[in-house]
mmCIF file of C-alpha atoms and ligand atoms in Angstrom:
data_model
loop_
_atom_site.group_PDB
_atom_site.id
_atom_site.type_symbol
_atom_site.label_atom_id
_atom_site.label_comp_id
_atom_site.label_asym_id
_atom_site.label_seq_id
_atom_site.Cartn_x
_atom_site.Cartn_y
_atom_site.Cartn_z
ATOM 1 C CA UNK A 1 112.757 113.686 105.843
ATOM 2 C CA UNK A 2 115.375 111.569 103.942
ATOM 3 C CA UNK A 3 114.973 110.182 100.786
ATOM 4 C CA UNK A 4 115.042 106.628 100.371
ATOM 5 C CA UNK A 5 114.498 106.201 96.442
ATOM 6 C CA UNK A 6 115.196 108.968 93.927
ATOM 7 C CA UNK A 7 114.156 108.177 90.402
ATOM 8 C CA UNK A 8 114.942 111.218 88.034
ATOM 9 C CA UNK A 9 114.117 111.435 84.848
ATOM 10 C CA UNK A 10 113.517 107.694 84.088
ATOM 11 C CA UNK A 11 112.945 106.679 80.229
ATOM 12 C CA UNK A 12 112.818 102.942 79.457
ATOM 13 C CA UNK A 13 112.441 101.750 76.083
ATOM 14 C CA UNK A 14 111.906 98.310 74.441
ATOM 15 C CA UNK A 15 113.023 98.695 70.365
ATOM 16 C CA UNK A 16 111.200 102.063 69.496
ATOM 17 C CA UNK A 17 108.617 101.215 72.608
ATOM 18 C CA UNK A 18 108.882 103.483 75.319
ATOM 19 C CA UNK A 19 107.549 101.678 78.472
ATOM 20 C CA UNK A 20 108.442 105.009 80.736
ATOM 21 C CA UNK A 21 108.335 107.969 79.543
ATOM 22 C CA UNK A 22 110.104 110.388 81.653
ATOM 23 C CA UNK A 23 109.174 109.417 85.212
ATOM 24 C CA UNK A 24 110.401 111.066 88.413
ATOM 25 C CA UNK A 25 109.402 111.113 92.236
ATOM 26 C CA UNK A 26 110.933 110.415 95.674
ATOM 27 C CA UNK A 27 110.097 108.070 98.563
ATOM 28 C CA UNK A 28 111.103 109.295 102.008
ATOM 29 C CA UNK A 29 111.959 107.116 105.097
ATOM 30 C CA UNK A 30 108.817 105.457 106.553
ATOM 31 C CA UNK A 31 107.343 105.995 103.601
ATOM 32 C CA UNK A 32 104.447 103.875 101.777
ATOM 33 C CA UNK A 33 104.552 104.703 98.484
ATOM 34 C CA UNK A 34 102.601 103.504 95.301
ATOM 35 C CA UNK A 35 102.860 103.535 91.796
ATOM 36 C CA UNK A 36 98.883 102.746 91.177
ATOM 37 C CA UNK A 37 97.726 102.377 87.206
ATOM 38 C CA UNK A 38 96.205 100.063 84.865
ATOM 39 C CA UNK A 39 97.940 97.004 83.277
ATOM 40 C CA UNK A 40 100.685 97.277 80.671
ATOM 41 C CA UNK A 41 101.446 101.152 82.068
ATOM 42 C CA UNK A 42 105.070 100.813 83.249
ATOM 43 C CA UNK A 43 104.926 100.104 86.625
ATOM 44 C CA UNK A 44 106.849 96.632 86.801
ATOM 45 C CA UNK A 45 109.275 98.029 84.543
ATOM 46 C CA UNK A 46 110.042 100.957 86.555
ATOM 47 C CA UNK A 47 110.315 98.916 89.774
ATOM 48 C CA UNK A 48 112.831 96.469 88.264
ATOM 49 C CA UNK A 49 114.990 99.607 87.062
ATOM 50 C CA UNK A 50 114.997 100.549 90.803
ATOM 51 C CA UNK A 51 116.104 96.913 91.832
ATOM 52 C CA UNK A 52 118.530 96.914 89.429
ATOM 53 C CA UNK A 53 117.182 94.282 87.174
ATOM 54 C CA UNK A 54 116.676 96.096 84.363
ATOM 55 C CA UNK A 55 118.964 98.914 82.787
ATOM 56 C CA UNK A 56 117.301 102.263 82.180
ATOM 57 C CA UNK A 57 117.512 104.069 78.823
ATOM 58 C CA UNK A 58 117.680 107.389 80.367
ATOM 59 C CA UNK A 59 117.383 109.072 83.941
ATOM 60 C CA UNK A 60 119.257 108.518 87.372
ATOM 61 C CA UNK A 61 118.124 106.167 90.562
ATOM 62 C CA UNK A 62 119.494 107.171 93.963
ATOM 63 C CA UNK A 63 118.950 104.521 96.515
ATOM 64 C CA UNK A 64 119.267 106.008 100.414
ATOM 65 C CA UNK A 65 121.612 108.656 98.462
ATOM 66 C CA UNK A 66 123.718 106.682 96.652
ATOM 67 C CA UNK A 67 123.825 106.752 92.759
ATOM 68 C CA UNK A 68 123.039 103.489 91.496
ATOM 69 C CA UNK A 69 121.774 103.595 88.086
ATOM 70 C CA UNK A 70 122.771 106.014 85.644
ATOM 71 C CA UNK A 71 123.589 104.842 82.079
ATOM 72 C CA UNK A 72 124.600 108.130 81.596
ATOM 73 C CA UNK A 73 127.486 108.219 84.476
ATOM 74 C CA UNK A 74 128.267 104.655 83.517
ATOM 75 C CA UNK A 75 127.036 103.639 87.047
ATOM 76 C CA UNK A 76 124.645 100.164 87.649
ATOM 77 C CA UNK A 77 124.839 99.295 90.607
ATOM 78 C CA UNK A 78 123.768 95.186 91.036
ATOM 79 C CA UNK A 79 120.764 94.080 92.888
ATOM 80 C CA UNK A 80 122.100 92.772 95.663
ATOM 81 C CA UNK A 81 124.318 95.578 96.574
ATOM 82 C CA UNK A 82 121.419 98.031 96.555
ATOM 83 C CA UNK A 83 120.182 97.287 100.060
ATOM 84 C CA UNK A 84 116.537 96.618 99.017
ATOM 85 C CA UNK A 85 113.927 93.932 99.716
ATOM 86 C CA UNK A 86 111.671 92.935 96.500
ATOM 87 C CA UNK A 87 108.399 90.807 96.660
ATOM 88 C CA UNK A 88 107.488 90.213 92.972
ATOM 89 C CA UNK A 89 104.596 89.706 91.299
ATOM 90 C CA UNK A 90 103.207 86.118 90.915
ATOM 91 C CA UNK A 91 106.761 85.529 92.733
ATOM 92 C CA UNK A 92 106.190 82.538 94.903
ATOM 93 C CA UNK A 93 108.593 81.110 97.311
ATOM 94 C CA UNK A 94 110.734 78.327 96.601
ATOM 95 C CA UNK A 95 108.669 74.913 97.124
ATOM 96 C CA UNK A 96 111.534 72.527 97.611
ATOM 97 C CA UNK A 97 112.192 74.725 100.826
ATOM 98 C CA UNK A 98 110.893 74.690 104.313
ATOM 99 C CA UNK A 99 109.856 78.089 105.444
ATOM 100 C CA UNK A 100 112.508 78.703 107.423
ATOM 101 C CA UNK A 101 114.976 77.486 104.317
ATOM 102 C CA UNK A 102 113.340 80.230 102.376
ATOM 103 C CA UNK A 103 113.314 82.836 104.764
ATOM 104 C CA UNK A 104 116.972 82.364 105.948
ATOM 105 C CA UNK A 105 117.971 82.019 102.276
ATOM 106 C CA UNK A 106 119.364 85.393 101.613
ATOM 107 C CA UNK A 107 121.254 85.405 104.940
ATOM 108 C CA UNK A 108 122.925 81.668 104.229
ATOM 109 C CA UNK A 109 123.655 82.920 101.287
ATOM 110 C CA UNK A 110 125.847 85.928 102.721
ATOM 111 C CA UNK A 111 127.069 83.539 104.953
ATOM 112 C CA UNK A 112 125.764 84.859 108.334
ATOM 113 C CA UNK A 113 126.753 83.773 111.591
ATOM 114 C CA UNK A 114 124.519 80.647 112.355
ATOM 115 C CA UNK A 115 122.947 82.842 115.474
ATOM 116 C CA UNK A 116 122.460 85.868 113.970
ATOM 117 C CA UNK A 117 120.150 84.045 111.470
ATOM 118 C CA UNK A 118 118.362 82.266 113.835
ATOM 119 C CA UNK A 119 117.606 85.585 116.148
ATOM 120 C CA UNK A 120 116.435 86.710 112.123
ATOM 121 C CA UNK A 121 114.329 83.891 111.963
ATOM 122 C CA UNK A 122 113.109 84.420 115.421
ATOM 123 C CA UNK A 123 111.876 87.988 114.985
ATOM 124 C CA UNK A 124 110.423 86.927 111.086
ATOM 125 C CA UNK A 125 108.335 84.559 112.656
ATOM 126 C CA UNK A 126 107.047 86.367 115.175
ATOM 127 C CA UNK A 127 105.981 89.156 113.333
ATOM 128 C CA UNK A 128 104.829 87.568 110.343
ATOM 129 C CA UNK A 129 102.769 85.422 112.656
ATOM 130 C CA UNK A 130 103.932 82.192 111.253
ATOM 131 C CA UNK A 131 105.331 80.296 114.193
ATOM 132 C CA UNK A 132 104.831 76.505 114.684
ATOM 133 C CA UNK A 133 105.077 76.289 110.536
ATOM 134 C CA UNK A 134 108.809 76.672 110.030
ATOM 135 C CA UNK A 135 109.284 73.345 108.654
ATOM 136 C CA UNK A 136 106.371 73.203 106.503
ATOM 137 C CA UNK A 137 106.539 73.130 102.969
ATOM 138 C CA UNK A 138 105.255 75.835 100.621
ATOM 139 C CA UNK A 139 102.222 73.345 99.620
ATOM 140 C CA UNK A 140 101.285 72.747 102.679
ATOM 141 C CA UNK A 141 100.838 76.709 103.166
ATOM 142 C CA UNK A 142 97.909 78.482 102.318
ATOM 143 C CA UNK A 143 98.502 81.629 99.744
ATOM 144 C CA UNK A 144 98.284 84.428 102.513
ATOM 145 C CA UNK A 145 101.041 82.559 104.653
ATOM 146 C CA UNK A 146 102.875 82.029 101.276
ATOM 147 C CA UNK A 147 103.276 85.640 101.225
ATOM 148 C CA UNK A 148 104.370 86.003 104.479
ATOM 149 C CA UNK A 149 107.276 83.865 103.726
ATOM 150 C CA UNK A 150 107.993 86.049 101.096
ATOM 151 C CA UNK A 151 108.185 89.155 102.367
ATOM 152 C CA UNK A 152 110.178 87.151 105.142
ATOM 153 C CA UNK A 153 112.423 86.327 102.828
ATOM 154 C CA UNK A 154 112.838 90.043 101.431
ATOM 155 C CA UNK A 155 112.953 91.336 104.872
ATOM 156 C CA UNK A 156 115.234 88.954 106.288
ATOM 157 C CA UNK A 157 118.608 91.509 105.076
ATOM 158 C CA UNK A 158 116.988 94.200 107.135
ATOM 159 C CA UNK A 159 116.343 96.387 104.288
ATOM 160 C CA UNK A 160 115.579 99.931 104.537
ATOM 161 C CA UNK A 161 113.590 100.077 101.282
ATOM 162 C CA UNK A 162 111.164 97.035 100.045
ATOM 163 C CA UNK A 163 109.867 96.732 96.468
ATOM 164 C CA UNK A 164 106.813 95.300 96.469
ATOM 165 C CA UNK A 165 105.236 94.152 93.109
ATOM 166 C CA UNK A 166 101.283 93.249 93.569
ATOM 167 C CA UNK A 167 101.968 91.070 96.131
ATOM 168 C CA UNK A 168 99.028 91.060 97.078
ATOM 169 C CA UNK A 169 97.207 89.707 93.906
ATOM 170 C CA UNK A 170 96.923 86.056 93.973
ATOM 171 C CA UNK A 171 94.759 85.853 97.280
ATOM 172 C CA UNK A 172 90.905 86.220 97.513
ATOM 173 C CA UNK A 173 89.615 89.244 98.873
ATOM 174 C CA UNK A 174 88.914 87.959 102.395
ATOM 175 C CA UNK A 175 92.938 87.571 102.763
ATOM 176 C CA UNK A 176 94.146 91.003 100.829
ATOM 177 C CA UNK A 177 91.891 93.113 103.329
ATOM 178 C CA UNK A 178 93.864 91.464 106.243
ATOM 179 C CA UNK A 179 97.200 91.381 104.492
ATOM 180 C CA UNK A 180 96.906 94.870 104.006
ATOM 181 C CA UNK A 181 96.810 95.487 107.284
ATOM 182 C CA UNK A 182 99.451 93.331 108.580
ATOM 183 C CA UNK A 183 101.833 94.625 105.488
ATOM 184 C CA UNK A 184 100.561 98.581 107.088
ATOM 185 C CA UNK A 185 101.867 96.927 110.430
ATOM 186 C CA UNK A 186 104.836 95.503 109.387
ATOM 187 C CA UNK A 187 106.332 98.705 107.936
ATOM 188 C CA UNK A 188 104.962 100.600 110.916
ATOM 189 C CA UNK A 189 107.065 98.044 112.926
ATOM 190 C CA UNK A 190 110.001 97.780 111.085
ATOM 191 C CA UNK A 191 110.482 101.552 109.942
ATOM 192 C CA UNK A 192 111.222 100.551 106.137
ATOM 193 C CA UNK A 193 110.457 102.533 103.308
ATOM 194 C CA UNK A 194 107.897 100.862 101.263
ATOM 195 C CA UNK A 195 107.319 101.060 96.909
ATOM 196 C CA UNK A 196 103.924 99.004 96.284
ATOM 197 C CA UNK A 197 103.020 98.765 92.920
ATOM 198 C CA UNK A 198 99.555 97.851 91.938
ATOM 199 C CA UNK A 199 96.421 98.210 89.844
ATOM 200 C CA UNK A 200 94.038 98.084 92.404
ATOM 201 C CA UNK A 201 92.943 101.373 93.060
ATOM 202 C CA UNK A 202 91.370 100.300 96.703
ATOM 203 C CA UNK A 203 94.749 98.595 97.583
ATOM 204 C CA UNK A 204 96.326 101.634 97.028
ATOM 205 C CA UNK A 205 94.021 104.195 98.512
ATOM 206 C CA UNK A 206 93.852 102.352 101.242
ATOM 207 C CA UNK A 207 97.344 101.931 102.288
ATOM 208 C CA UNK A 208 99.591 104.509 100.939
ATOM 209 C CA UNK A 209 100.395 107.821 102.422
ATOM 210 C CA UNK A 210 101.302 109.205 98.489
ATOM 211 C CA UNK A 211 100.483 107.463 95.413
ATOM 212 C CA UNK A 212 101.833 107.989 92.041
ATOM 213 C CA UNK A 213 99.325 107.241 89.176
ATOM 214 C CA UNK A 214 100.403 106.046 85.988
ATOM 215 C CA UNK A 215 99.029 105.672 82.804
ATOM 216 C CA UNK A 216 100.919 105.274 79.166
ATOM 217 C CA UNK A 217 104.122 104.831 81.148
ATOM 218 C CA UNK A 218 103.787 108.643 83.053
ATOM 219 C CA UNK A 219 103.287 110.025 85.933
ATOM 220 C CA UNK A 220 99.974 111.936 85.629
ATOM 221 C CA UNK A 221 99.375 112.480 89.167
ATOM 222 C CA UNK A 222 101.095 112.598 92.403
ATOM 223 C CA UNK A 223 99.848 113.326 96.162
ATOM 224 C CA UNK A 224 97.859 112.014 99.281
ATOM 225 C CA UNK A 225 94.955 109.543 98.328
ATOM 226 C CA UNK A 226 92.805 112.160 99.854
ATOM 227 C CA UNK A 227 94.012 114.747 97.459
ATOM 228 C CA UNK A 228 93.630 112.526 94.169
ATOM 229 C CA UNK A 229 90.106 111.717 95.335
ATOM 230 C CA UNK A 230 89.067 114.972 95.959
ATOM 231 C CA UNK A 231 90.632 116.493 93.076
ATOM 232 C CA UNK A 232 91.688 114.423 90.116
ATOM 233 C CA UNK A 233 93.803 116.532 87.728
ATOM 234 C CA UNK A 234 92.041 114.784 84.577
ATOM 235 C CA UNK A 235 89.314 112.314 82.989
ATOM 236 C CA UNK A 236 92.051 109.678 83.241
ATOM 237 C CA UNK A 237 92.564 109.901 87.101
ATOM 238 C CA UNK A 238 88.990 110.376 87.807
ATOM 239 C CA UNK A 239 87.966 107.909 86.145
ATOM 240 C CA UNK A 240 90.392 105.573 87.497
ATOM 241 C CA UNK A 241 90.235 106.084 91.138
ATOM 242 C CA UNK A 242 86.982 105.484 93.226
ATOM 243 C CA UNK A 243 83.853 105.679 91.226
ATOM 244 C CA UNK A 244 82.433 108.497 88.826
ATOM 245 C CA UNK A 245 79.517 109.672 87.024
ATOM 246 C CA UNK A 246 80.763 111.880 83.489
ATOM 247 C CA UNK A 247 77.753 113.924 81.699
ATOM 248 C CA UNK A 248 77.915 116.151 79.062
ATOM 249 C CA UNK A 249 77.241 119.210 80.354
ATOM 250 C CA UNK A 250 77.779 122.946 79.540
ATOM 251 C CA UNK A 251 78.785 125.588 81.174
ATOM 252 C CA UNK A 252 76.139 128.835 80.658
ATOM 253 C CA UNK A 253 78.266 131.615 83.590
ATOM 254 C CA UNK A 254 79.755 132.573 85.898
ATOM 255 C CA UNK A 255 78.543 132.517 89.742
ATOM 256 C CA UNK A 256 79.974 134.389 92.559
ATOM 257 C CA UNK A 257 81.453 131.268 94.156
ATOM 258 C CA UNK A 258 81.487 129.235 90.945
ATOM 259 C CA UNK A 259 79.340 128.309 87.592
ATOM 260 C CA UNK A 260 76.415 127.925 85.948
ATOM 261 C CA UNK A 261 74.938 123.978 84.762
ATOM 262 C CA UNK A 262 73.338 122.951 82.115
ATOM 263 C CA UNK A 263 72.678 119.199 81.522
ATOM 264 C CA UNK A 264 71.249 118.024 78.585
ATOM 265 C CA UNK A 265 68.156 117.227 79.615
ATOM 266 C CA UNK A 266 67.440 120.896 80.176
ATOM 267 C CA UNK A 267 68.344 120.745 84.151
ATOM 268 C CA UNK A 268 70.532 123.898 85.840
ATOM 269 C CA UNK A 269 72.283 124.362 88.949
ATOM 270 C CA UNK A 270 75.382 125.908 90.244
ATOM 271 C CA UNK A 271 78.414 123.857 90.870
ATOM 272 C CA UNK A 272 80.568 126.124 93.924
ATOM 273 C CA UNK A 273 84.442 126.136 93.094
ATOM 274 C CA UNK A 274 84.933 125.671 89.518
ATOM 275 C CA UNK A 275 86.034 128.958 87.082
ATOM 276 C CA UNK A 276 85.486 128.084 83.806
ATOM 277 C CA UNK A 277 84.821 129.872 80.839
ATOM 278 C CA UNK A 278 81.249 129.257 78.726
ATOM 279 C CA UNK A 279 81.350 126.034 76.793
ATOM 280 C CA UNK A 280 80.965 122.347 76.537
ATOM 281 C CA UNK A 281 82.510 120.193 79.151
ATOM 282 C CA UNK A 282 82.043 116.962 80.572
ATOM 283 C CA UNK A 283 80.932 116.953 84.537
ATOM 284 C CA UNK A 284 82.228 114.540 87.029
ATOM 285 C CA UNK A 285 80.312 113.826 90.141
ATOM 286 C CA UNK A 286 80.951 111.178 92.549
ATOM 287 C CA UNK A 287 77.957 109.192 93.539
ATOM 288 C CA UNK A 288 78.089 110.709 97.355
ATOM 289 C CA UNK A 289 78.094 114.021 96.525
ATOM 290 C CA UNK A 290 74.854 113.866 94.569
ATOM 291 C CA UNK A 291 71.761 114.058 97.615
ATOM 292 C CA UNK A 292 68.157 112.801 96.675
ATOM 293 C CA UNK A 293 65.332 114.342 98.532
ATOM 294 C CA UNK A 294 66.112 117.767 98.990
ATOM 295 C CA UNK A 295 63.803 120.683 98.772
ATOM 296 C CA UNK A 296 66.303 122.552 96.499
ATOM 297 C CA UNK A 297 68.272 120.546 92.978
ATOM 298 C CA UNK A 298 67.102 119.132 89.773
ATOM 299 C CA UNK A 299 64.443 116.820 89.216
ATOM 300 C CA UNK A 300 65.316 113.247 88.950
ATOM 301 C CA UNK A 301 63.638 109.972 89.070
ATOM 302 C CA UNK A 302 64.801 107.055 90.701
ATOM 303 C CA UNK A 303 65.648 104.253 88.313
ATOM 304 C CA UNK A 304 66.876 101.347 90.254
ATOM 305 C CA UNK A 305 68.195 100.630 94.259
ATOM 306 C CA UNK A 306 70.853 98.105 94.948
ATOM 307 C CA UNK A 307 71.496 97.717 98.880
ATOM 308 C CA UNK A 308 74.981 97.370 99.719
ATOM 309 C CA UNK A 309 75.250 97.010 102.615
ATOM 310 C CA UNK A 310 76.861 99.909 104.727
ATOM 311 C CA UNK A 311 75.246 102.152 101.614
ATOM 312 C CA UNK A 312 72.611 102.274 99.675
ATOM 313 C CA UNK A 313 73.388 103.208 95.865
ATOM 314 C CA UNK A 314 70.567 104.235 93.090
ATOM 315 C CA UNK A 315 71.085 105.103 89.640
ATOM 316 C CA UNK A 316 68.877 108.094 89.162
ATOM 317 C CA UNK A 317 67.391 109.680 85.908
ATOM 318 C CA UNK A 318 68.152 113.323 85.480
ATOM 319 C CA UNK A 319 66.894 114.556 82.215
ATOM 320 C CA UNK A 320 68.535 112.429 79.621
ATOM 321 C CA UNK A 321 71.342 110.895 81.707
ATOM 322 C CA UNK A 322 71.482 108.235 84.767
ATOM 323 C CA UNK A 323 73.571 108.692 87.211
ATOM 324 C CA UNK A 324 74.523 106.529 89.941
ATOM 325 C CA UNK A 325 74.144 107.957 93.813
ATOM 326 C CA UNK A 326 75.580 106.293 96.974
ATOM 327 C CA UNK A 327 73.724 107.289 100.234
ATOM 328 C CA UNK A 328 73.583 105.888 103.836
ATOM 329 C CA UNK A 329 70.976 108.595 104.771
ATOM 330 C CA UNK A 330 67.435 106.763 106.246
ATOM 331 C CA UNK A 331 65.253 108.520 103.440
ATOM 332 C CA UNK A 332 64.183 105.463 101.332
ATOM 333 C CA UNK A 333 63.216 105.724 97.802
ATOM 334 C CA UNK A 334 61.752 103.336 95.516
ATOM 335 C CA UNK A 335 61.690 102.895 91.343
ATOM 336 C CA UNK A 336 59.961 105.096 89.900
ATOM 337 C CA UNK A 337 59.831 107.760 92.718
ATOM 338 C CA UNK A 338 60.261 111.384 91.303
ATOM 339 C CA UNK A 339 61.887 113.788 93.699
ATOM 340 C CA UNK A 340 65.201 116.269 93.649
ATOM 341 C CA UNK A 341 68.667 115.660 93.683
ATOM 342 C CA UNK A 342 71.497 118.367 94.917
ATOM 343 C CA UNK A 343 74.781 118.049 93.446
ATOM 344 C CA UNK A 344 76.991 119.331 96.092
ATOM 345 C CA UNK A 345 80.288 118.633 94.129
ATOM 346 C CA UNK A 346 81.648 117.935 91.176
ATOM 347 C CA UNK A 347 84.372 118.844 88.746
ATOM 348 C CA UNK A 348 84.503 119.794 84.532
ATOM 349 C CA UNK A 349 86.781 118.730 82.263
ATOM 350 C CA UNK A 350 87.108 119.355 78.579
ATOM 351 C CA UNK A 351 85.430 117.240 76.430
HETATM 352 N N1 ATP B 1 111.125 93.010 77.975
HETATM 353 C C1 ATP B 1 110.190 93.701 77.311
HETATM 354 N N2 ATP B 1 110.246 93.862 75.968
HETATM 355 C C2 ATP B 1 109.314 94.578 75.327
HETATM 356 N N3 ATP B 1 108.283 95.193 75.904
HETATM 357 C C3 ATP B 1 108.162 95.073 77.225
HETATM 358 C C4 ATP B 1 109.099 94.324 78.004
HETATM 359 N N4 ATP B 1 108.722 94.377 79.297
HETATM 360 C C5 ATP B 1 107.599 95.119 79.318
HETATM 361 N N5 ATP B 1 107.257 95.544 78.083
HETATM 362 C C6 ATP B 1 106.112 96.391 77.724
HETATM 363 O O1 ATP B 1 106.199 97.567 78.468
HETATM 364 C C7 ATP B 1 104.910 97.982 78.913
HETATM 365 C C8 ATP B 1 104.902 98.143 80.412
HETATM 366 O O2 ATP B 1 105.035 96.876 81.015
HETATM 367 P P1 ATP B 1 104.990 96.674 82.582
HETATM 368 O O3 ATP B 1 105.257 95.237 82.861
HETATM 369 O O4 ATP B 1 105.891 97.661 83.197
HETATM 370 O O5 ATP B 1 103.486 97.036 82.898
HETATM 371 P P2 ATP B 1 102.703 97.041 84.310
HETATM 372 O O6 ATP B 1 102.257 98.422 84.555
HETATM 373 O O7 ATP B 1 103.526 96.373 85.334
HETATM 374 O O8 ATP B 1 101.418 96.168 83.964
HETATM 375 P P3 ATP B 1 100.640 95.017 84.847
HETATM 376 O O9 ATP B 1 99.697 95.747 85.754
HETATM 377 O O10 ATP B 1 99.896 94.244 83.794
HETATM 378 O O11 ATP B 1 101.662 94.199 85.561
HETATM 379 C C9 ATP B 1 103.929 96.934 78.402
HETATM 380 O O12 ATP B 1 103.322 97.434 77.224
HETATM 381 C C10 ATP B 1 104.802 95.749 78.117
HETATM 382 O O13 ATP B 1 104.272 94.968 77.071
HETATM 383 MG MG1 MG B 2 103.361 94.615 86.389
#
């Protein structure tokens, strides 16, 4: 597969602040790649050293092979010869401009051939489902079309990478689900390579094929979401992806397929697939892998219910800790109910 974006060794720092700290990975062609990670952890800043916008202090960006940014090679490429797209955050489209004005904006502005920009606008509308409003204004728009125009705008060049900067964020939730399916279909379309950046953990789970997650301006953790759900190198990444219980727990030995459990409460079991030595840890389970109303597990006693729906979630007592358990199983249970819980996952990490 070819690489679309190369960012080696990337260090950006404000004064004596470093904003990235050493950050590398690759984005291949038809790609959908995120940066995920909370606020203030580098991931704007990164993205506008790939555009070009900002000057790295350290590291190299290769852009479909070429060398664009290297302050070490005395190469910086500008933005506009980089061949990317770029949606930014809380970056609106112009409102003095019809939608058509702002889509065709980049291509007036190379000076296009008046009928290759209208084929452009053409094909923009049509997939971005926006026909019939070419002539409105931005105000008369609401925010999910507004963002259509945008990434009209970006993908009017025909880029073969897009930078896309929570585009996502101003819209209710209603219009992000759908968005994120027409942005999935719009890359599946169009073949581009795709860098999201975002905090939303769901956003990103949902549409990426790898995600990068950041934290403190690194990269602690790269791969498939189904990899970082399953198994999230640290407290950080667990935590920060999908929901977890932590207990203090501690390890008492070794099992054939795993170890031995001991919560605080006095409760034991065996957690399958973990080799640790003896010791005090901190146990992560995820609230489906913990099952109520087995014959074999730890007593527990159900504390609250919450209906959700699709699921049905409890927060559960086990000696002295509650835990919260999701479950779309039939088997009902109601406050104050004692019965057994199996935990049929779950990971330890040092305290
Ligand atoms: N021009 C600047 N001068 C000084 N510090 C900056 C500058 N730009 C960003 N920073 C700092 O660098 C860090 C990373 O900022 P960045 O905008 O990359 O975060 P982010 O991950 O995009 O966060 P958010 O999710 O809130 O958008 C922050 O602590 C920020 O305050
Ligand atoms: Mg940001």
């Amino acid at each position: 597969m070819e690489e679309r974006i190369k960012v080696s060794n990337l260090v950006k720092r404000f004064g004596t602040f470093t904003a990235v700290h050493d950050v590398s990975f690759t984005v291949h062609e038809n790609e959908f790649f995120s940066l995920l990670g909370p606020s203030g952890c580098g991931k704007t800043t990164t993205l506008r050293c790939i555009s070009g916008l900002e000057q790295p202090t350290e590291g190299e960006i290769h852009i479909s092979g070429q060398l664009v940014t290297s302050p070490e090679k005395n190469v910086m490429v500008p933005p506009e010869r980089r061949g990317i797209g770029m949606v930014f955050q809380n970056y609106a489209v112009w409102p003095h401009m019809t939608v058509e004005q702002n889509m065709s904006y980049p291509l007036r502005l190379a000076k296009r051939p008046k009928e290759e920009i209208n084929a452009k606008m053409a094909y923009l509308l049509d997939l971005l489902e926006l026909e019939g409003l070419e002539r409105r204004f931005p105000s008369e728009l609401s925010g999910g079309q507004q963002q259509r125009v945008a990434l009209g705008r970006a993908l009017s060049t025909d880029p073969r990478v897009m930078l896309l900067d929570e585009p996502l964020s101003n819209l209710d939730a209603k219009l992000r689900e759908q968005m994120r399916f027409e942005l999935k279909d719009i890359q599946r379309k169009t073949g581009i390579s795709i860098l999201y950046v975002t905090h939303d953990q769901v956003e990103a789970m949902a549409m990426s094929d790898r995600v990068a997650v950041m934290n403190s301006g690194k990269v602690v953790q790269e791969g498939a979401p189904h990899d970082i759900y399953e198994t999230p190198k640290d407290k950080f990444v667990a935590d920060f992806i999908g929901t977890m219980n932590f207990v203090p727990c501690s390890v008492t030995g070794k099992t054939e397929k795993g170890i031995d459990i001991r919560l605080r409460g006095g409760a034991e079991f065996d957690l399958d697939g973990s080799s640790v030595n003896k010791g005090d840890y901190i146990l992560a389970i995820r609230p489906e892998d913990i099952i109520l109303g087995t014959e074999q597990g730890v007593e527990c006693e159900v504390d609250v219910r919450i209906f959700l729906g699709n699921v049905i979630e409890y927060r559960v007592r086990i000696g002295e800790d509650l835990l919260r358990v999701q479950t779309n199983s039939s088997m009902r249970f109601e406050p104050g109910d004692r019965t057994r819980a199996f935990i049929q996952n779950g990971l330890v990490f040092p305290k």
